[in-house]
């Protein structure tokens, strides 16, 4: 299959780096986003995301003429869908919301031609790739045929449709896009093979082909695995507090065992992946996913636990100043999605337990909170709460922390 032009639907944390990488490989790439400001920013060679080296890559991709952003897709050889898959609340349960996937699919429907390759990169509940195929079947019977009846089976497809879940770690996206192994799930054998040939042109990692449902489940399992392991570390931190032990030391020593590798406790689990994706497993198998749900509950409880700790310390002061370091969901990024730090800061703000100061070096400003400099926070606070282990905070002179109450949720001053 001869591939020249690629449309990337969604220019977020996955879509934008992917679009840039493909542009630098010589493909003509059109990146699509529903946000006009994002489209303009990218066409000016700028970025709306903090990610190491992404700014340089966007600039060179745009300058080369191979990357353009637009609100509307055009005909292409490959369509990559990299839009968000949030959850919504339904009868008090968190269920996947496929609204953006549906919208992106509907947008490309009239543009599709024979032999187009459609790739879903968004993390999705099991069955979503087939759901896309069904939407296409309903609107483009000239390109795709299904068997009659309820059972889904493609009898003939002039399109190749595959799921290739993204696996990159925010903070290391550009490296991991190239080096990570990939799992590709086709709706049929040819779809998997054609998608693999395409990924081989820009991925150094190994590529494994399977069916689309297995690939979807595989991605959900990866993030649930991490969620469950972090929840163990978070639970240990609460137990060690009760026993008066240093959890960081306990974990460090336990990890000296050749088969033990406990992760790090923190203020909770944030980001748009690990805090969200396990719910896609829970919603499809609610009675059987007890451990997956419990891990979510343990991790979701941690911000409240930290807030209670701050509140207790604040009671010692007449009019305490509480300085919070970090708002992002993890180190050295500006992503606030599902951030436990934001939840904790909101609780402090709403409770009036003291004056709140916040430093987030990766943000110029926040719409919700007033931000202070690191010097202001260190100079004025009685209580310092370390919420994100940003590189700037490791450089803090420890002398400045003497005589302050320290709540270090990340263990950088252990
Ligand atoms: N965290 C801890 N303790 C740890 C590790 C992480 O508290 O020991 C917290 C972080 O502070 C953060 C959250 O967990 O709040 C998630 O951070 P992360 O670095 O573990 O992962 P993400 O969400 O940035 O990216 C994950 C990755 N998945 C896995 O490692 C299995 C990435 O490879 C995925 O591509 C990404 O989700 C995604 O997009 O799904």
Coordinates of C-alpha atoms and ligand atoms in Angstrom, one line a residue:
X1 CA 0.0 0.0 0.0
X2 CA 1.4 3.4 -1.0
X3 CA 1.0 5.9 1.8
X4 CA 1.5 9.6 1.2
X5 CA -1.0 11.6 3.2
X6 CA -2.1 11.0 6.8
X7 CA -4.9 12.7 8.7
X8 CA -4.5 12.6 12.5
X9 CA -7.8 13.3 14.3
X10 CA -7.1 15.0 17.6
X11 CA -3.9 17.1 18.3
X12 CA -3.5 16.3 22.0
X13 CA -0.9 14.5 24.0
X14 CA -0.8 11.6 21.6
X15 CA -2.1 13.0 18.3
X16 CA 0.3 16.0 18.1
X17 CA 3.6 14.1 18.8
X18 CA 2.5 11.3 16.4
X19 CA 1.6 13.8 13.7
X20 CA 5.0 15.5 14.1
X21 CA 6.9 12.3 14.0
X22 CA 5.1 11.2 10.8
X23 CA 5.8 14.6 9.2
X24 CA 9.5 14.2 10.0
X25 CA 9.4 10.8 8.3
X26 CA 8.3 12.5 5.1
X27 CA 4.6 11.9 5.2
X28 CA 2.2 14.8 4.4
X29 CA 0.3 15.1 7.6
X30 CA -2.9 17.0 8.3
X31 CA -3.7 17.3 12.0
X32 CA -7.3 17.9 12.9
X33 CA -8.6 19.5 16.1
X34 CA -12.0 20.9 17.1
X35 CA -10.2 23.7 19.0
X36 CA -9.4 26.7 16.8
X37 CA -6.8 28.1 19.2
X38 CA -4.9 24.8 19.1
X39 CA -5.0 24.7 15.3
X40 CA -3.7 28.3 15.0
X41 CA -1.0 27.6 17.6
X42 CA 0.3 24.6 15.7
X43 CA 0.2 26.3 12.3
X44 CA 2.3 29.1 13.9
X45 CA 4.9 26.4 14.8
X46 CA 4.0 26.6 18.5
X47 CA 2.7 24.1 21.1
X48 CA 0.0 24.0 23.7
X49 CA 1.5 21.1 25.7
X50 CA 4.6 20.9 27.9
X51 CA 6.5 17.9 26.7
X52 CA 10.3 17.7 26.4
X53 CA 11.5 18.6 22.8
X54 CA 8.0 18.7 21.4
X55 CA 8.3 22.4 20.7
X56 CA 11.4 21.9 18.5
X57 CA 9.7 19.0 16.7
X58 CA 6.5 20.9 15.9
X59 CA 8.5 23.9 14.7
X60 CA 10.6 21.8 12.3
X61 CA 7.5 19.7 11.1
X62 CA 5.6 22.9 10.3
X63 CA 8.5 24.6 8.7
X64 CA 9.2 21.6 6.5
X65 CA 5.7 22.0 5.1
X66 CA 4.8 18.4 6.0
X67 CA 2.6 19.3 9.0
X68 CA -0.5 21.4 8.8
X69 CA -3.3 21.7 11.3
X70 CA -6.9 22.3 10.4
X71 CA -10.5 22.1 11.8
X72 CA -11.6 19.9 9.0
X73 CA -10.2 16.6 7.7
X74 CA -9.4 15.9 4.0
X75 CA -9.1 12.8 1.9
X76 CA -6.0 10.8 2.9
X77 CA -4.5 7.3 2.8
X78 CA -4.4 6.8 6.5
X79 CA -6.7 8.2 9.3
X80 CA -5.4 8.0 12.8
X81 CA -7.9 8.6 15.6
X82 CA -6.3 10.0 18.7
X83 CA -9.1 11.7 20.6
X84 CA -10.0 11.5 24.3
X85 CA -12.0 8.7 25.8
X86 CA -13.3 10.0 29.1
X87 CA -15.9 8.4 31.4
X88 CA -19.3 9.6 32.2
X89 CA -21.5 8.9 35.3
X90 CA -24.4 6.7 34.6
X91 CA -26.6 5.4 37.5
X92 CA -23.7 6.3 39.9
X93 CA -21.3 4.2 37.8
X94 CA -18.4 5.4 35.7
X95 CA -18.9 4.3 32.1
X96 CA -16.8 5.0 29.0
X97 CA -18.0 8.0 26.9
X98 CA -17.3 7.3 23.2
X99 CA -18.7 10.7 22.1
X100 CA -15.3 12.0 20.7
X101 CA -14.6 8.7 18.9
X102 CA -18.0 8.7 17.3
X103 CA -17.6 12.4 16.2
X104 CA -14.2 11.8 14.7
X105 CA -15.4 8.7 12.9
X106 CA -18.4 10.5 11.5
X107 CA -16.2 13.3 10.3
X108 CA -14.1 11.0 8.1
X109 CA -17.0 8.9 6.8
X110 CA -17.6 11.0 3.6
X111 CA -13.8 11.2 2.8
X112 CA -13.1 7.4 2.9
X113 CA -11.9 5.6 -0.2
X114 CA -11.0 2.0 -1.1
X115 CA -7.9 0.7 0.7
X116 CA -7.9 3.5 3.4
X117 CA -6.3 2.5 6.7
X118 CA -8.1 3.6 9.8
X119 CA -6.3 3.3 13.1
X120 CA -7.8 3.9 16.5
X121 CA -5.0 4.9 18.9
X122 CA -7.2 6.2 21.7
X123 CA -7.4 3.9 24.8
X124 CA -10.9 2.3 24.4
X125 CA -13.2 -0.2 26.0
X126 CA -13.3 -3.7 24.4
X127 CA -15.4 -3.6 21.2
X128 CA -14.7 0.0 20.2
X129 CA -12.8 -0.8 17.0
X130 CA -15.7 -3.0 15.9
X131 CA -18.1 -0.2 16.9
X132 CA -16.2 2.1 14.5
X133 CA -16.5 -0.6 11.8
X134 CA -20.2 -0.7 12.4
X135 CA -20.6 3.1 12.1
X136 CA -18.7 2.9 8.8
X137 CA -20.8 -0.1 7.6
X138 CA -24.0 1.9 8.3
X139 CA -22.9 4.9 6.3
X140 CA -20.6 3.4 3.7
X141 CA -22.0 0.1 2.5
X142 CA -20.0 0.5 -0.6
X143 CA -16.8 0.0 1.4
X144 CA -17.7 -2.5 4.1
X145 CA -20.1 -5.4 4.5
X146 CA -21.2 -7.3 7.6
X147 CA -22.9 -10.6 8.0
X148 CA -26.6 -10.4 8.7
X149 CA -27.9 -11.0 12.2
X150 CA -26.7 -9.8 15.6
X151 CA -23.3 -11.4 15.5
X152 CA -20.7 -8.9 14.2
X153 CA -18.6 -10.3 11.4
X154 CA -17.1 -8.5 8.4
X155 CA -17.7 -10.4 5.2
X156 CA -16.0 -7.9 3.0
X157 CA -14.1 -4.8 3.7
X158 CA -12.4 -2.5 1.3
X159 CA -11.1 -0.6 4.3
X160 CA -8.4 -1.7 6.8
X161 CA -9.4 -1.0 10.4
X162 CA -7.1 -1.6 13.3
X163 CA -6.6 -0.6 17.0
X164 CA -3.1 0.3 17.9
X165 CA -3.2 1.6 21.5
X166 CA -0.8 4.3 22.4
X167 CA 1.6 3.4 25.2
X168 CA 3.8 6.5 25.6
X169 CA 4.6 8.0 29.0
X170 CA 4.0 11.7 29.3
X171 CA 7.4 13.2 29.9
X172 CA 9.1 10.7 27.6
X173 CA 6.6 10.7 24.7
X174 CA 9.0 11.3 21.8
X175 CA 11.4 8.5 22.8
X176 CA 8.7 6.0 23.7
X177 CA 6.7 6.7 20.4
X178 CA 9.7 5.3 18.5
X179 CA 11.1 2.7 21.0
X180 CA 8.1 1.1 22.6
X181 CA 6.8 -2.3 21.5
X182 CA 3.3 -2.0 19.9
X183 CA 0.3 -4.3 19.9
X184 CA -1.9 -4.0 16.8
X185 CA -5.4 -5.5 16.7
X186 CA -7.0 -5.7 13.3
X187 CA -10.7 -6.2 12.6
X188 CA -9.4 -8.9 10.2
X189 CA -6.0 -10.3 9.3
X190 CA -5.3 -7.9 6.5
X191 CA -6.1 -4.9 8.6
X192 CA -3.5 -6.0 11.2
X193 CA -0.9 -6.7 8.6
X194 CA -1.3 -3.4 6.7
X195 CA -1.2 -1.4 10.0
X196 CA 1.9 -3.3 11.1
X197 CA 3.7 -2.4 7.8
X198 CA 2.7 1.3 8.4
X199 CA 4.0 1.4 12.0
X200 CA 7.2 -0.3 10.9
X201 CA 8.1 2.8 9.0
X202 CA 8.5 4.9 12.2
X203 CA 8.6 2.5 15.2
X204 CA 11.8 0.7 16.3
X205 CA 10.1 -1.5 18.9
X206 CA 8.6 -4.9 18.2
X207 CA 5.1 -5.1 16.7
X208 CA 2.7 -7.8 17.7
X209 CA -0.5 -8.5 15.8
X210 CA -3.7 -9.8 17.3
X211 CA -7.4 -9.1 17.0
X212 CA -8.9 -5.8 17.9
X213 CA -10.6 -6.8 21.2
X214 CA -7.5 -8.4 22.6
X215 CA -5.5 -5.3 21.7
X216 CA -8.1 -3.1 23.5
X217 CA -8.1 -5.3 26.6
X218 CA -4.3 -5.4 26.6
X219 CA -4.0 -1.6 26.9
X220 CA -6.6 -1.5 29.7
X221 CA -4.8 -4.2 31.5
X222 CA -1.5 -2.4 31.3
X223 CA -2.9 0.7 33.0
X224 CA -4.9 -1.3 35.6
X225 CA -1.7 -3.3 36.4
X226 CA 0.0 0.0 37.3
X227 CA -3.0 1.3 39.1
X228 CA -3.2 -1.8 41.3
X229 CA 0.6 -1.6 42.1
X230 CA 0.5 2.1 43.0
X231 CA -2.6 1.4 45.2
X232 CA -0.5 -1.1 47.2
X233 CA 2.2 1.6 47.7
X234 CA -0.4 4.1 48.7
X235 CA -2.0 1.7 51.1
X236 CA 1.4 0.9 52.6
X237 CA 2.0 4.6 53.2
X238 CA -1.2 4.9 55.3
X239 CA -0.3 1.7 57.2
X240 CA 3.3 3.0 57.9
X241 CA 1.9 6.3 59.1
X242 CA -0.2 4.4 61.6
X243 CA 2.8 2.4 62.7
X244 CA 5.1 5.4 62.8
X245 CA 7.3 4.0 60.1
X246 CA 9.0 5.6 57.2
X247 CA 7.3 4.1 54.2
X248 CA 10.0 5.1 51.8
X249 CA 12.6 3.3 53.8
X250 CA 10.4 0.2 54.1
X251 CA 9.8 0.1 50.3
X252 CA 13.5 0.7 49.5
X253 CA 14.6 -2.2 51.7
X254 CA 11.8 -4.5 50.6
X255 CA 12.8 -3.8 47.0
X256 CA 16.2 -5.3 47.7
X257 CA 14.5 -8.7 47.4
X258 CA 15.1 -10.0 43.9
X259 CA 11.4 -10.5 43.2
X260 CA 9.9 -7.5 44.9
X261 CA 9.4 -4.2 43.1
X262 CA 7.0 -2.0 45.0
X263 CA 6.1 1.4 43.4
X264 CA 6.1 4.8 45.1
X265 CA 3.3 6.2 47.2
X266 CA 2.1 9.7 46.3
X267 CA -0.8 12.1 46.8
X268 CA -3.0 9.8 44.6
X269 CA -3.1 8.8 41.0
X270 CA -3.9 11.3 38.3
X271 CA -3.6 11.8 34.6
X272 CA -6.1 10.9 31.9
X273 CA -5.0 7.3 31.7
X274 CA -4.4 5.3 34.9
X275 CA -7.1 7.1 36.8
X276 CA -9.6 6.5 34.0
X277 CA -8.9 3.3 32.0
X278 CA -9.5 0.7 34.8
X279 CA -13.1 1.9 34.9
X280 CA -13.5 0.6 31.3
X281 CA -12.8 -2.9 32.6
X282 CA -15.0 -2.4 35.7
X283 CA -17.9 -1.2 33.5
X284 CA -17.8 -4.2 31.2
X285 CA -17.3 -6.8 34.0
X286 CA -18.7 -5.1 37.2
X287 CA -19.0 -8.3 39.3
X288 CA -15.7 -9.8 38.5
X289 CA -13.4 -6.8 38.7
X290 CA -13.2 -6.5 42.5
X291 CA -9.4 -5.9 42.7
X292 CA -9.4 -3.4 39.9
X293 CA -12.2 -1.4 41.6
X294 CA -10.6 -1.6 45.0
X295 CA -7.3 -0.2 43.6
X296 CA -9.3 2.7 42.2
X297 CA -10.9 3.3 45.5
X298 CA -7.6 3.2 47.4
X299 CA -5.9 5.6 45.0
X300 CA -8.9 7.9 44.9
X301 CA -9.0 8.1 48.7
X302 CA -5.4 9.3 49.0
X303 CA -6.0 13.0 48.3
X304 CA -8.5 13.1 51.1
X305 CA -6.1 11.4 53.4
X306 CA -3.4 13.9 52.7
X307 CA -5.9 16.8 53.2
X308 CA -6.8 15.4 56.6
X309 CA -3.1 15.3 57.5
X310 CA -2.6 18.9 56.5
X311 CA -5.7 19.9 58.5
X312 CA -4.4 18.3 61.6
X313 CA -1.1 20.1 61.3
X314 CA -2.8 23.4 60.6
X315 CA -4.7 23.2 63.8
X316 CA -1.4 23.8 65.7
X317 CA -1.2 27.4 64.2
X318 CA -3.3 30.4 64.8
X319 CA -3.4 31.6 61.2
X320 CA -1.3 29.1 59.2
X321 CA 0.0 29.7 55.7
X322 CA 0.0 26.5 53.7
X323 CA 2.4 26.4 50.8
X324 CA 1.6 23.7 48.1
X325 CA 4.4 22.7 45.7
X326 CA 3.1 21.3 42.4
X327 CA -0.3 21.1 40.8
X328 CA 0.4 18.8 37.9
X329 CA -0.5 15.1 38.2
X330 CA 3.1 14.1 38.1
X331 CA 6.7 15.4 37.7
X332 CA 7.9 18.0 35.2
X333 CA 4.7 18.3 33.1
X334 CA 1.9 20.9 33.1
X335 CA -1.0 18.4 32.8
X336 CA -3.7 19.0 35.5
X337 CA -6.1 16.3 34.3
X338 CA -7.4 14.2 37.3
X339 CA -4.5 15.6 39.3
X340 CA -4.6 14.6 43.0
X341 CA -2.7 17.8 43.7
X342 CA -5.5 19.9 42.3
X343 CA -8.0 17.9 44.5
X344 CA -6.0 18.6 47.6
X345 CA -5.5 22.3 46.9
X346 CA -9.2 22.6 46.2
X347 CA -10.0 21.0 49.6
X348 CA -7.7 23.4 51.4
X349 CA -9.2 26.4 49.5
X350 CA -12.8 25.3 50.3
X351 CA -12.1 24.5 54.0
X352 CA -10.5 27.8 55.1
X353 CA -8.0 26.0 57.3
X354 CA -5.3 28.5 56.4
X355 CA -4.0 30.9 53.8
X356 CA -3.1 29.0 50.7
X357 CA 0.0 29.6 48.5
X358 CA 0.7 27.5 45.4
X359 CA 3.8 27.1 43.2
X360 CA 3.6 25.3 39.9
X361 CA 6.7 26.0 37.9
X362 CA 5.3 24.4 34.7
X363 CA 2.4 26.8 34.4
X364 CA 2.5 30.6 33.8
X365 CA -1.0 31.0 35.3
X366 CA -4.0 28.9 36.3
X367 CA -7.6 29.9 35.7
X368 CA -8.7 28.5 39.0
X369 CA -5.8 29.3 41.4
X370 CA -3.5 32.2 42.0
X371 CA 0.1 31.1 41.6
X372 CA 3.1 32.2 43.6
X373 CA 6.8 31.9 43.0
X374 CA 8.8 29.2 44.7
X375 CA 10.6 31.9 46.8
X376 CA 7.3 33.3 47.9
X377 CA 6.0 29.9 49.0
X378 CA 9.2 29.0 50.8
X379 CA 9.5 32.4 52.5
X380 CA 5.9 32.7 53.7
X381 CA 4.6 29.3 54.5
X382 CA 4.3 27.6 58.0
X383 CA 3.4 24.3 56.4
X384 CA 5.0 23.0 53.1
X385 CA 3.1 20.4 51.2
X386 CA 5.1 18.7 48.4
X387 CA 2.6 17.4 45.8
X388 CA 4.6 16.9 42.6
X389 CA 8.2 16.0 42.4
X390 CA 9.2 18.6 39.8
X391 CA 12.9 19.0 39.2
X392 CA 12.9 22.6 40.7
X393 CA 11.8 21.2 44.1
X394 CA 14.8 18.9 44.4
X395 CA 17.0 21.9 44.3
X396 CA 15.4 23.6 47.3
X397 CA 17.9 24.5 50.0
X398 CA 17.0 22.3 53.0
X399 CA 18.0 25.1 55.4
X400 CA 14.9 26.9 54.2
X401 CA 12.7 24.0 55.4
X402 CA 14.0 24.0 58.9
X403 CA 11.3 25.1 61.4
X404 CA 8.5 24.4 58.9
X405 CA 6.0 21.6 59.0
X406 CA 6.7 19.4 56.0
X407 CA 4.2 17.1 54.4
X408 CA 6.2 15.4 51.6
X409 CA 3.7 13.2 49.7
X410 CA 6.4 12.1 47.2
X411 CA 9.3 11.3 49.5
X412 CA 11.8 13.6 48.0
X413 CA 13.0 14.7 51.4
X414 CA 12.8 11.3 53.0
Ligands
LIG1 N1 2.4 7.3 40.4 C1 2.6 7.1 41.8 N2 3.6 6.2 42.1 C2 4.4 5.6 41.2 C3 4.1 5.8 39.8 C4 3.1 6.7 39.4 O1 2.0 7.6 42.6 O2 5.2 4.8 41.6 C5 1.3 8.3 40.0 C6 1.9 9.5 39.2 O3 2.3 10.5 40.1 C7 0.6 9.9 38.5 C8 0.0 8.6 38.2 O4 0.5 7.6 39.1 O5 -0.3 10.7 39.2 C9 0.2 8.0 36.7 O6 1.5 8.3 36.3 P1 2.4 7.3 35.5 O7 3.7 7.9 35.2 O8 2.4 6.0 36.1 O9 1.6 7.1 34.1 P2 0.9 8.1 33.1 O10 -0.6 8.1 33.5 O11 1.6 9.3 32.9 O12 1.0 7.2 31.7 C10 0.5 5.9 31.7 C11 1.5 4.9 31.2 N3 1.1 3.5 31.5 C12 1.8 2.6 32.1 O13 2.9 2.8 32.6 C13 1.3 1.2 32.2 C14 1.8 5.1 29.8 O14 2.7 4.1 29.3 C15 0.5 5.1 29.0 O15 0.7 5.3 27.6 C16 -0.4 6.2 29.5 O16 -0.7 5.9 30.9 C17 -1.6 6.3 28.7 O17 -1.8 7.2 27.9 O18 -2.5 5.4 28.8

